[in-house]
PDB file of C-alpha atoms in Angstrom:
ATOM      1  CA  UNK A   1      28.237  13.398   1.378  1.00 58.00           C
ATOM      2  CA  UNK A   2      27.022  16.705   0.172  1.00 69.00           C
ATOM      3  CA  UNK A   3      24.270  16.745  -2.535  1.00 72.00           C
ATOM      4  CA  UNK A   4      25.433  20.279  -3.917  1.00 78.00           C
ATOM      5  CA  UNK A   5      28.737  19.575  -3.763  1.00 79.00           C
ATOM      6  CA  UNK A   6      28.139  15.947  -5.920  1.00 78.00           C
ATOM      7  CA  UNK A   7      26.115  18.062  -8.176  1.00 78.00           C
ATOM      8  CA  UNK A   8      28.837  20.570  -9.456  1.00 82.00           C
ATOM      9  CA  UNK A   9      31.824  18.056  -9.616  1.00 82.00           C
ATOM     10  CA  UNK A  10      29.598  16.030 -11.485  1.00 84.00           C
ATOM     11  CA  UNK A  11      28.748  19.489 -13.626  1.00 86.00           C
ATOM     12  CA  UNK A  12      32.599  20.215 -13.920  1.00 87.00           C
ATOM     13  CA  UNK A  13      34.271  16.981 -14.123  1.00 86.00           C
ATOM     14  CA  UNK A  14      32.226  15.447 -16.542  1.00 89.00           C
ATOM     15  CA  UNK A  15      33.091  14.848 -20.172  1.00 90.00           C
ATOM     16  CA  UNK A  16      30.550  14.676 -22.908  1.00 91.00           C
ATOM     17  CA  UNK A  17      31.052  13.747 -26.450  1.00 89.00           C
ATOM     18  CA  UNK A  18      28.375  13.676 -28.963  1.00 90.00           C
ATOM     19  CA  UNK A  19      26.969  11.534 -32.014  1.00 90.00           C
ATOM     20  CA  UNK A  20      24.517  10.733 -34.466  1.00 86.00           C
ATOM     21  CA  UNK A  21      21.255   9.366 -32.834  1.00 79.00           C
ATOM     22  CA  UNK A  22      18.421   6.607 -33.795  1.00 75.00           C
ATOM     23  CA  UNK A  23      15.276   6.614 -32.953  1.00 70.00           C
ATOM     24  CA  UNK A  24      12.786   9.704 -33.459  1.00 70.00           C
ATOM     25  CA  UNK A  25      13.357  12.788 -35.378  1.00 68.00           C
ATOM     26  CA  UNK A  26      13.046  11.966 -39.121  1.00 71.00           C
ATOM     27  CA  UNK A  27      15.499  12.982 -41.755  1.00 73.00           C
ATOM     28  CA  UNK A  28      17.098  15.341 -39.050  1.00 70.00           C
ATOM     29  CA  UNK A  29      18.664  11.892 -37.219  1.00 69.00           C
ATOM     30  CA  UNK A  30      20.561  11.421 -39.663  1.00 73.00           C
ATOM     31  CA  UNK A  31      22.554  15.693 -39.865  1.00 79.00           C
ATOM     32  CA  UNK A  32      22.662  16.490 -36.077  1.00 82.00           C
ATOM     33  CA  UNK A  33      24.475  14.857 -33.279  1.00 86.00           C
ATOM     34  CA  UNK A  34      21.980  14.770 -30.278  1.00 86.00           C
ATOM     35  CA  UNK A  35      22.882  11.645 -28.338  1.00 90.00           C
ATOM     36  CA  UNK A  36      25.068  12.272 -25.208  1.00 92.00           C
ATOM     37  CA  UNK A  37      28.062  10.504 -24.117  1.00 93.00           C
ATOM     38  CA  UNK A  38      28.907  11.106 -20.767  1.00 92.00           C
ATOM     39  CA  UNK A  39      31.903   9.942 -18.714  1.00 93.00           C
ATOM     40  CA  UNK A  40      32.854  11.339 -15.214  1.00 91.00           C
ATOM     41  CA  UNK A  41      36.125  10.011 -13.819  1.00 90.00           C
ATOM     42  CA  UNK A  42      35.407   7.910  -9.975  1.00 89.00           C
ATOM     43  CA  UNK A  43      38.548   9.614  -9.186  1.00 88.00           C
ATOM     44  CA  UNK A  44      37.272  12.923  -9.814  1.00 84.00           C
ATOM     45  CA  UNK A  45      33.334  12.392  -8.127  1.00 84.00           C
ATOM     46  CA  UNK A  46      33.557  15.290  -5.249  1.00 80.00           C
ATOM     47  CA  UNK A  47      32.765  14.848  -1.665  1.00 77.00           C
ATOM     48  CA  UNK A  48      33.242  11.312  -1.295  1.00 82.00           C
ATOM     49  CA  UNK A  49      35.678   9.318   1.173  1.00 84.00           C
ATOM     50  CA  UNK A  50      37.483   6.564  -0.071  1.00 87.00           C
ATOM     51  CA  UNK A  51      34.923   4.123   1.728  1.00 89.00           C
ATOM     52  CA  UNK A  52      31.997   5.596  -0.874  1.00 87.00           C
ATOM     53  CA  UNK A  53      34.280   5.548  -3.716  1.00 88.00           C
ATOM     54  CA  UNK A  54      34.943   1.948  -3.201  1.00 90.00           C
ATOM     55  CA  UNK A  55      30.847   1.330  -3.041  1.00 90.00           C
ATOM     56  CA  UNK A  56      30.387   3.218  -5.992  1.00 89.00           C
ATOM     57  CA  UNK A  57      32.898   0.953  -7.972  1.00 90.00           C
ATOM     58  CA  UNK A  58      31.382  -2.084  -6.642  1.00 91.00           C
ATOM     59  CA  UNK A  59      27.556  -1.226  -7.559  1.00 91.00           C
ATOM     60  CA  UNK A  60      28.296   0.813 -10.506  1.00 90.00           C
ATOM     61  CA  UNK A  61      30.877  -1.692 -11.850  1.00 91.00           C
ATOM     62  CA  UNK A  62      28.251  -2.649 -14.933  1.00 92.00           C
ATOM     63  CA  UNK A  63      28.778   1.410 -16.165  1.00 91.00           C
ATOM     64  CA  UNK A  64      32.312   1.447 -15.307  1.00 91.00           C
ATOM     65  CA  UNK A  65      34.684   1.687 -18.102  1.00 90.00           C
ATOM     66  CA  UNK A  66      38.241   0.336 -18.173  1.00 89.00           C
ATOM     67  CA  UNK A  67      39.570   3.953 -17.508  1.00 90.00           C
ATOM     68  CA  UNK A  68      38.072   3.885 -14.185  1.00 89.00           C
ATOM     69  CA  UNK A  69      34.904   6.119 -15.489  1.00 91.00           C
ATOM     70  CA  UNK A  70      31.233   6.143 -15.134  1.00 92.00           C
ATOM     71  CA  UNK A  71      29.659   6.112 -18.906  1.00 93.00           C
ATOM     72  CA  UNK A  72      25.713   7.051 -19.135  1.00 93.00           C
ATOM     73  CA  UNK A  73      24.756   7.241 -22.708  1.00 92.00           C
ATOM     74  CA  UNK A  74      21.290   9.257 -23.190  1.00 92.00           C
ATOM     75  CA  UNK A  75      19.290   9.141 -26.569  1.00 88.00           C
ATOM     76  CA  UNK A  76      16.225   9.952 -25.956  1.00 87.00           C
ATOM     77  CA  UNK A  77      15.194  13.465 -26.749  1.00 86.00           C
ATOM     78  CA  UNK A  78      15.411  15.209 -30.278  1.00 84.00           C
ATOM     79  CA  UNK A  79      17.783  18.107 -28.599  1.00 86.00           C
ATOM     80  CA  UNK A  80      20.696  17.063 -27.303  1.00 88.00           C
ATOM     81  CA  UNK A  81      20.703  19.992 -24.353  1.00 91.00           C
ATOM     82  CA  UNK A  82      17.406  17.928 -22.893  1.00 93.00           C
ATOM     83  CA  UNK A  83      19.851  14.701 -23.261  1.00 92.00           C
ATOM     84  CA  UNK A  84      22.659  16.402 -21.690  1.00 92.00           C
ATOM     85  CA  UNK A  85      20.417  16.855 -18.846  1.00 93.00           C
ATOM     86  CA  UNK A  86      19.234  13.355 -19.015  1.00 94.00           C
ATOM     87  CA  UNK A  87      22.788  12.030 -19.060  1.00 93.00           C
ATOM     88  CA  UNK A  88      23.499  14.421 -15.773  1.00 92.00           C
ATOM     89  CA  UNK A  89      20.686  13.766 -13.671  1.00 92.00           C
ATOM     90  CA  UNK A  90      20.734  10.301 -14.634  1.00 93.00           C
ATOM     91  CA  UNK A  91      24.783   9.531 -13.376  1.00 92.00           C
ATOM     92  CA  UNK A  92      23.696  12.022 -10.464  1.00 91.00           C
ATOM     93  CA  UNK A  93      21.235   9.586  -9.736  1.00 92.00           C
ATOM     94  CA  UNK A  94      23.211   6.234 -10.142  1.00 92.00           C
ATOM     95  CA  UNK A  95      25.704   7.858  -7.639  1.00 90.00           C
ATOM     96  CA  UNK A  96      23.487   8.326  -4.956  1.00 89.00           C
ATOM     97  CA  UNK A  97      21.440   5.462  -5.309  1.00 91.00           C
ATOM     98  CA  UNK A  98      24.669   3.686  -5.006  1.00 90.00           C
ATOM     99  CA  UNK A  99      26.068   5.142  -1.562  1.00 87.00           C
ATOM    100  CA  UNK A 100      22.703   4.715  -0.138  1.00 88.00           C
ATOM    101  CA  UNK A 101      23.514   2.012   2.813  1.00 86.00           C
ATOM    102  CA  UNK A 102      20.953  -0.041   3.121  1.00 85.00           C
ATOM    103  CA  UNK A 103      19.260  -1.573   6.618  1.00 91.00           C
ATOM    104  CA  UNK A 104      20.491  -4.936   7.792  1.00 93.00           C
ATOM    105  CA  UNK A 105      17.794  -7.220   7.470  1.00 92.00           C
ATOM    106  CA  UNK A 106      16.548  -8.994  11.219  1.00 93.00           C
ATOM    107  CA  UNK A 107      15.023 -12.314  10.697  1.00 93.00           C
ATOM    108  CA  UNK A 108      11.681 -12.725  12.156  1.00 94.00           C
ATOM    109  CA  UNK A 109       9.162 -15.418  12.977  1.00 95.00           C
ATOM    110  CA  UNK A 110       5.342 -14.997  12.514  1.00 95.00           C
ATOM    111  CA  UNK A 111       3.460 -14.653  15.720  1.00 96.00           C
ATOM    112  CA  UNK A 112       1.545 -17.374  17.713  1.00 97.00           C
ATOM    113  CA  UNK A 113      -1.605 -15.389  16.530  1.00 97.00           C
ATOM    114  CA  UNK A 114      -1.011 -15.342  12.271  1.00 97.00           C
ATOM    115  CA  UNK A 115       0.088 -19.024  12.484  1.00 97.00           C
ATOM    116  CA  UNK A 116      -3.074 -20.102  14.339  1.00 97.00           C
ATOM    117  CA  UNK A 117      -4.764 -17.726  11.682  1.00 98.00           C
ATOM    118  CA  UNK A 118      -3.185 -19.554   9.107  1.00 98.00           C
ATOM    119  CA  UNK A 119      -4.476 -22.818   9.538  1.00 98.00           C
ATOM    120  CA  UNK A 120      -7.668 -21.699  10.215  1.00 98.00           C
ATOM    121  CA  UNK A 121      -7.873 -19.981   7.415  1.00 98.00           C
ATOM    122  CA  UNK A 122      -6.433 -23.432   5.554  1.00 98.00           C
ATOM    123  CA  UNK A 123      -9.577 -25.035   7.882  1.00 97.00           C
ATOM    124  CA  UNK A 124     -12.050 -23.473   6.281  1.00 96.00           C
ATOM    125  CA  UNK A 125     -10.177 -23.691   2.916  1.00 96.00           C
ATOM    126  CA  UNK A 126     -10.067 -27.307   3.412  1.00 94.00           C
ATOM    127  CA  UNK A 127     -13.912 -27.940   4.212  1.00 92.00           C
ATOM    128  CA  UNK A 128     -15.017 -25.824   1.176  1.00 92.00           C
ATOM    129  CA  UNK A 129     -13.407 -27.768  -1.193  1.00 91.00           C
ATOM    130  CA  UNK A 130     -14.378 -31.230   0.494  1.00 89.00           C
ATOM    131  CA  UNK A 131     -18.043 -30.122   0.238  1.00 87.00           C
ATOM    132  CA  UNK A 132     -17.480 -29.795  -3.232  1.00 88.00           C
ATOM    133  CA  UNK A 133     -17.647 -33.564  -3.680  1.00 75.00           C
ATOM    134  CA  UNK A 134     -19.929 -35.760  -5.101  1.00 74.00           C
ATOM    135  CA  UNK A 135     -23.284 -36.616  -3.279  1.00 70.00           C
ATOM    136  CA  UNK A 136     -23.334 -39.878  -3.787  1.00 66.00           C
TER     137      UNK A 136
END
């Protein structure tokens, strides 16, 4: 997978639509259409084999429409160019986070040397709190 080449079909095959926003910016919320819409095709994500694609519709399947598109929705900025690059970097991030295969995990045992530290540790523990006792 090439980075550049995500970035720019990401850039190109992208849709955004725009609307009315909540949230900060006064009586101006209400007049100007700053939050982002973005939907991106899996069809159309570049430089992926089928293999990724299929990873990227299995761990992106929560922002996965029923047209088979990713949908980031980005609010959070009183100009909507700052939330178009929100939106993009955002998905852009989602994607790669996604076909990032992760290490099989190899069980392991503790050591002779922390379980013997363990319990004396626990020992020690255990004789502080008996000392606590009563006296008498």
């Amino acid at each position: 997978m090439n980075f550049t080449e995500l970035h720019e079909s990401i850039i190109q095959n992208s849709r955004m639509t725009f609307a009315r926003s909540g949230g900060k910016g006064g009586q101006n919320v209400n007049k100007v259409n700053t939050k982002v819409h973005l939907l991106l095709p899996v069809e159309q994500v570049g430089g992926l084999s089928d293999e990724e694609r299929e990873r990227l519709r299995s761990k992106l399947a929560s922002i996965i429409n029923s047209e088979d598109c990713l949908y980031i929705d980005a609010d959070d900025e009183r100009l909507q160019e700052l939330n178009r690059k929100i939106a993009l970097s955002r998905l852009e991030n989602k994607i790669v986070n996604a076909l990032k295969v992760q290490k099989k995990r190899r069980k392991t045992k503790p050591t002779k040397a922390s379980k013997e530290l363990r319990l004396k540790l626990k020992k020690i523990r255990s004789e502080v709190k008996k000392n606590r006792g009563k006296l008498f």
